[in-house]
C-alpha positions as a Python dict, from the first residue, in 0.01 Angstrom:
ca = {
    (1, 'M'): (0, 0, 0),
    (2, 'S'): (-304, 108, 202),
    (3, 'G'): (-374, -259, 288),
    (4, 'A'): (-15, -316, 391),
    (5, 'G'): (-16, 8, 593),
    (6, 'G'): (-333, -88, 780),
    (7, 'L'): (-185, -425, 863),
    (8, 'A'): (132, -259, 997),
    (9, 'W'): (-78, -19, 1208),
    (10, 'R'): (-275, -305, 1366),
    (11, 'A'): (47, -501, 1438),
    (12, 'L'): (193, -191, 1608),
    (13, 'H'): (-117, -133, 1814),
    (14, 'A'): (-115, -494, 1928),
    (15, 'L'): (247, -462, 2031),
    (16, 'L'): (175, -148, 2235),
    (17, 'R'): (-110, -321, 2420),
    (18, 'A'): (116, -620, 2496),
    (19, 'F'): (383, -382, 2629),
    (20, 'L'): (125, -208, 2854),
    (21, 'C'): (0, -540, 2987),
    (22, 'L'): (362, -649, 3055),
    (23, 'Q'): (421, -314, 3245),
    (24, 'R'): (116, -361, 3459),
    (25, 'A'): (227, -715, 3544),
    (26, 'L'): (570, -597, 3638),
    (27, 'L'): (426, -323, 3861),
    (28, 'A'): (193, -564, 4032),
    (29, 'C'): (482, -805, 4090),
    (30, 'L'): (699, -522, 4234),
    (31, 'R'): (420, -411, 4468),
    (32, 'G'): (376, -771, 4591),
    (33, 'R'): (743, -807, 4656),
    (34, 'A'): (758, -468, 4836),
    (35, 'A'): (470, -576, 5063),
    (36, 'A'): (628, -905, 5132),
    (37, 'A'): (959, -728, 5206),
    (38, 'A'): (792, -487, 5439),
    (39, 'A'): (619, -770, 5627),
    (40, 'T'): (951, -956, 5652),
    (41, 'S'): (1126, -638, 5775),
    (42, 'C'): (852, -585, 6044),
    (43, 'A'): (885, -944, 6154),
    (44, 'L'): (1264, -908, 6173),
    (45, 'L'): (1257, -570, 6342),
    (46, 'A'): (980, -646, 6594),
    (47, 'P'): (1204, -827, 6841),
    (48, 'A'): (1461, -552, 6815),
    (49, 'A'): (1187, -293, 6879),
    (50, 'R'): (1061, -491, 7176),
    (51, 'A'): (1416, -518, 7308),
    (52, 'L'): (1470, -149, 7269),
    (53, 'G'): (1145, -72, 7454),
    (54, 'F'): (1249, -312, 7728),
    (55, 'R'): (1592, -143, 7760),
    (56, 'E'): (1430, 199, 7782),
    (57, 'A'): (1186, 75, 8044),
    (58, 'R'): (1470, -89, 8236),
    (59, 'A'): (1675, 228, 8216),
    (60, 'A'): (1378, 433, 8349),
    (61, 'W'): (1334, 186, 8631),
    (62, 'R'): (1705, 214, 8713),
    (63, 'R'): (1682, 596, 8714),
    (64, 'R'): (1386, 578, 8954),
    (65, 'G'): (1573, 328, 9170),
    (66, 'A'): (1879, 556, 9171),
    (67, 'A'): (1668, 846, 9278),
    (68, 'R'): (1516, 638, 9557),
    (69, 'G'): (1864, 516, 9653),
    (70, 'G'): (1986, 881, 9662),
    (71, 'V'): (1708, 978, 9893),
    (72, 'A'): (1778, 681, 10118),
    (73, 'R'): (2153, 761, 10121),
    (74, 'G'): (2070, 1123, 10205),
    (75, 'R'): (1853, 1019, 10502),
    (76, 'Q'): (2119, 787, 10629),
    (77, 'R'): (2387, 1052, 10599),
    (78, 'W'): (2183, 1312, 10788),
    (79, 'R'): (2097, 1071, 11064),
    (80, 'A'): (2457, 957, 11092),
    (81, 'D'): (2575, 1321, 11096),
    (82, 'G'): (2329, 1404, 11380),
    (83, 'R'): (2449, 1106, 11588),
    (84, 'A'): (2812, 1194, 11523),
    (85, 'L'): (2774, 1542, 11680),
    (86, 'R'): (2887, 1567, 12040),
    (87, 'K'): (2571, 1767, 12112),
    (88, 'L'): (2261, 1845, 11904),
    (89, 'P'): (2058, 2155, 11969),
    (90, 'V'): (1703, 2102, 12086),
    (91, 'H'): (1576, 2434, 11943),
    (92, 'V'): (1732, 2601, 11638),
    (93, 'G'): (1635, 2954, 11529),
    (94, 'L'): (1674, 3036, 11160),
    (95, 'V'): (1700, 3415, 11140),
    (96, 'V'): (1711, 3584, 10795),
    (97, 'T'): (1828, 3943, 10792),
    (98, 'E'): (1832, 3968, 10416),
    (99, 'E'): (1569, 4165, 10230),
    (100, 'E'): (1459, 3889, 9983),
    (101, 'P'): (1395, 3563, 10167),
    (102, 'S'): (1396, 3234, 9965),
    (103, 'Y'): (1114, 2990, 10048),
    (104, 'A'): (1298, 2699, 9883),
    (105, 'D'): (1628, 2757, 10064),
    (106, 'M'): (1449, 2810, 10398),
    (107, 'A'): (1242, 2487, 10347),
    (108, 'S'): (1565, 2294, 10285),
    (109, 'L'): (1712, 2424, 10610),
    (110, 'V'): (1393, 2325, 10800),
    (111, 'V'): (1391, 1981, 10648),
    (112, 'W'): (1757, 1924, 10726),
    (113, 'C'): (1687, 2016, 11093),
    (114, 'M'): (1400, 1763, 11098),
    (115, 'A'): (1604, 1488, 10938),
    (116, 'M'): (1890, 1535, 11192),
    (117, 'G'): (1649, 1498, 11480),
    (118, 'I'): (1623, 1863, 11598),
    (119, 'S'): (1294, 1886, 11794),
    (120, 'Y'): (1212, 2259, 11762),
    (121, 'V'): (1275, 2496, 11475),
    (122, 'S'): (1190, 2869, 11459),
    (123, 'V'): (1191, 3065, 11130),
    (124, 'Y'): (1216, 3444, 11150),
    (125, 'D'): (1267, 3741, 10918),
    (126, 'H'): (1247, 4101, 11038),
    (127, 'N'): (991, 4193, 10773),
    (128, 'G'): (747, 3917, 10874),
    (129, 'I'): (741, 3785, 10510),
    (130, 'F'): (755, 3421, 10600),
    (131, 'K'): (474, 3457, 10866),
    (132, 'R'): (248, 3647, 10627),
    (133, 'N'): (296, 3383, 10362),
    (134, 'N'): (320, 3076, 10587),
    (135, 'S'): (100, 2866, 10364),
    (136, 'R'): (350, 2914, 10084),
    (137, 'L'): (637, 2819, 10314),
    (138, 'M'): (445, 2512, 10430),
    (139, 'D'): (384, 2404, 10070),
    (140, 'E'): (761, 2432, 9997),
    (141, 'I'): (844, 2239, 10315),
    (142, 'L'): (607, 1958, 10214),
    (143, 'K'): (767, 1948, 9868),
    (144, 'Q'): (1112, 1935, 10015),
    (145, 'Q'): (1013, 1668, 10262),
    (146, 'Q'): (896, 1442, 9971),
    (147, 'E'): (1208, 1516, 9765),
    (148, 'L'): (1470, 1491, 10045),
    (149, 'L'): (1303, 1245, 10283),
    (150, 'G'): (1094, 1031, 10055),
    (151, 'L'): (863, 792, 10236),
    (152, 'D'): (1004, 911, 10569),
    (153, 'C'): (829, 1242, 10532),
    (154, 'S'): (533, 1103, 10732),
    (155, 'K'): (754, 1099, 11042),
    (156, 'Y'): (800, 1477, 11046),
    (157, 'S'): (571, 1759, 11139),
    (158, 'A'): (543, 2134, 11162),
    (159, 'E'): (300, 2385, 11306),
    (160, 'F'): (284, 2762, 11278),
    (161, 'A'): (313, 3005, 11565),
    (162, 'N'): (22, 3230, 11462),
    (163, 'H'): (-286, 3094, 11622),
    (164, 'D'): (-520, 3160, 11332),
    (165, 'K'): (-334, 2893, 11133),
    (166, 'T'): (-322, 2616, 11399),
    (167, 'G'): (-506, 2384, 11165),
    (168, 'Q'): (-198, 2365, 10944),
    (169, 'V'): (-17, 2084, 11128),
    (170, 'L'): (182, 1798, 10970),
    (171, 'N'): (223, 1464, 11141),
    (172, 'C'): (583, 1462, 11264),
    (173, 'Q'): (846, 1460, 11531),
    (174, 'S'): (981, 1817, 11485),
    (175, 'T'): (783, 2130, 11550),
    (176, 'L'): (816, 2454, 11353),
    (177, 'K'): (708, 2800, 11451),
    (178, 'V'): (720, 3091, 11205),
    (179, 'L'): (783, 3419, 11392),
    (180, 'S'): (793, 3785, 11310),
    (181, 'P'): (886, 4102, 11510),
    (182, 'E'): (540, 4105, 11674),
    (183, 'D'): (644, 3784, 11855),
    (184, 'G'): (948, 3954, 12008),
    (185, 'K'): (944, 4288, 12180),
    (186, 'A'): (572, 4339, 12120),
    (187, 'D'): (502, 4010, 12298),
    (188, 'I'): (711, 4122, 12597),
    (189, 'V'): (509, 4444, 12613),
    (190, 'K'): (187, 4249, 12599),
    (191, 'A'): (311, 4009, 12872),
    (192, 'A'): (397, 4310, 13095),
    (193, 'Q'): (54, 4466, 13042),
    (194, 'N'): (-110, 4131, 13133),
    (195, 'F'): (92, 4107, 13446),
    (196, 'C'): (0, 4468, 13548),
    (197, 'Q'): (-367, 4379, 13504),
    (198, 'L'): (-322, 4072, 13725),
    (199, 'V'): (-158, 4297, 13992),
    (200, 'A'): (-436, 4555, 13959),
    (201, 'Q'): (-691, 4281, 14006),
    (202, 'Q'): (-503, 4163, 14308),
    (203, 'Q'): (-446, 3820, 14160),
    (204, 'R'): (-71, 3878, 14170),
    (205, 'T'): (183, 4091, 14351),
    (206, 'H'): (480, 4269, 14212),
    (207, 'S'): (703, 4022, 14390),
    (208, 'D'): (554, 3737, 14191),
    (209, 'L'): (734, 3851, 13875),
    (210, 'D'): (1029, 3621, 13797),
    (211, 'V'): (1179, 3446, 13494),
    (212, 'N'): (928, 3160, 13505),
    (213, 'M'): (633, 3399, 13534),
    (214, 'L'): (741, 3601, 13236),
    (215, 'D'): (802, 3286, 13037),
    (216, 'N'): (446, 3173, 13105),
    (217, 'L'): (304, 3510, 13006),
    (218, 'L'): (485, 3511, 12668),
    (219, 'S'): (238, 3359, 12422),
    (220, 'S'): (452, 3343, 12108),
    (221, 'T'): (676, 3068, 12234),
    (222, 'H'): (449, 2892, 12475),
    (223, 'G'): (559, 2528, 12503),
    (224, 'F'): (890, 2608, 12326),
    (225, 'P'): (1220, 2585, 12501),
    (226, 'D'): (1468, 2876, 12458),
    (227, 'P'): (1682, 2845, 12141),
    (228, 'D'): (2012, 2662, 12193),
    (229, 'L'): (2142, 2779, 11864),
    (230, 'V'): (2058, 3068, 11623),
    (231, 'L'): (2176, 3061, 11263),
    (232, 'K'): (2174, 3414, 11142),
    (233, 'F'): (2185, 3470, 10762),
    (234, 'G'): (2293, 3796, 10613),
    (235, 'P'): (2537, 4086, 10656),
    (236, 'V'): (2360, 4256, 10942),
    (237, 'D'): (2528, 4201, 11285),
    (238, 'S'): (2204, 4179, 11464),
    (239, 'T'): (1914, 3939, 11514),
    (240, 'L'): (1675, 4222, 11444),
    (241, 'G'): (1431, 4156, 11720),
    (242, 'F'): (1424, 3774, 11718),
    (243, 'L'): (1297, 3662, 12062),
    (244, 'P'): (1512, 3905, 12269),
    (245, 'W'): (1401, 3755, 12599),
    (246, 'H'): (1476, 3399, 12509),
    (247, 'I'): (1827, 3420, 12353),
    (248, 'R'): (2008, 3530, 12665),
    (249, 'L'): (2219, 3209, 12662),
    (250, 'T'): (2185, 3121, 12301),
    (251, 'E'): (2483, 3048, 12076),
    (252, 'I'): (2461, 3262, 11764),
    (253, 'I'): (2647, 3165, 11445),
    (254, 'S'): (2652, 3397, 11148),
    (255, 'L'): (2642, 3279, 10788),
    (256, 'P'): (2679, 3502, 10482),
    (257, 'S'): (2344, 3415, 10325),
    (258, 'H'): (2069, 3153, 10325),
    (259, 'L'): (2039, 3177, 9943),
    (260, 'N'): (2162, 2860, 9774),
    (261, 'I'): (2304, 2738, 10104),
    (262, 'S'): (2446, 2382, 10093),
    (263, 'Y'): (2398, 2103, 10341),
    (264, 'E'): (2781, 2116, 10401),
    (265, 'E'): (2753, 2480, 10522),
    (266, 'F'): (2455, 2391, 10741),
    (267, 'F'): (2635, 2093, 10898),
    (268, 'S'): (2952, 2295, 10944),
    (269, 'A'): (2759, 2541, 11158),
    (270, 'L'): (2609, 2257, 11368),
    (271, 'H'): (2957, 2106, 11404),
    (272, 'H'): (3086, 2443, 11524),
    (273, 'Y'): (2801, 2464, 11779),
    (274, 'A'): (2873, 2106, 11898),
    (275, 'A'): (3238, 2191, 11959),
    (276, 'C'): (3185, 2513, 12151),
    (277, 'E'): (3186, 2533, 12529),
    (278, 'Q'): (2892, 2716, 12669),
    (279, 'R'): (2961, 2859, 13013),
    (280, 'W'): (2605, 2981, 13073),
    (281, 'G'): (2721, 3327, 13182),
    (282, 'K'): (2990, 3201, 13422),
}
């Protein structure tokens, strides 16, 4: 029995070893097939992946083209709107009477004026916030020029009224001055003092004082024509010191707010100005 048992044990051991070898062979075969299947799948999916990447790239290109097309259409619309008006103001004053001015909204207004061909633009708030932070306003205008005018932004320019920032000039057709209350009544007082000094020095006589003389003595708007149109934003029924000498014959249009103002509201005000009959005090 012991001899027969040993023989049976060896036979069982050999069977187990054969089973393990068969299992390893099967696993190796399965791994090979899996690798081959993966390679086949990659080969089959690669064109699809490339096509998907191409479609995504083409979609991105179309989006960029649409954006450029939108900018171009905007430029064409603004130019057409400017030409369609019976008259276009040469100098527009943007007067904010609200307590919290918006740089982005004011920049949009300035760029719309430039795009429509308005030669001179004045920005004013009664707290002097825009003038004190003119570099921030200029940065926003540059940003809006790029977004709204695209490549045409090189055709437009702006300069600041305060003389310590005269280096901040953009190459362009329109000219921007940022004003504050010190450029209004205070400038008139300074001009009167200068004229009195000229009289005291016998360089002028009191009879020399006229409209042209005072215009020449006012430094804040030197080289600027009087505003044809003032767009006043806010609930206050006053221009709050905006160029009191220069707006004798200016058309003033009030708008509720400059915050989130739309181009349609801006153009409607210009259309109202173009339709009005100015009698020049007659």
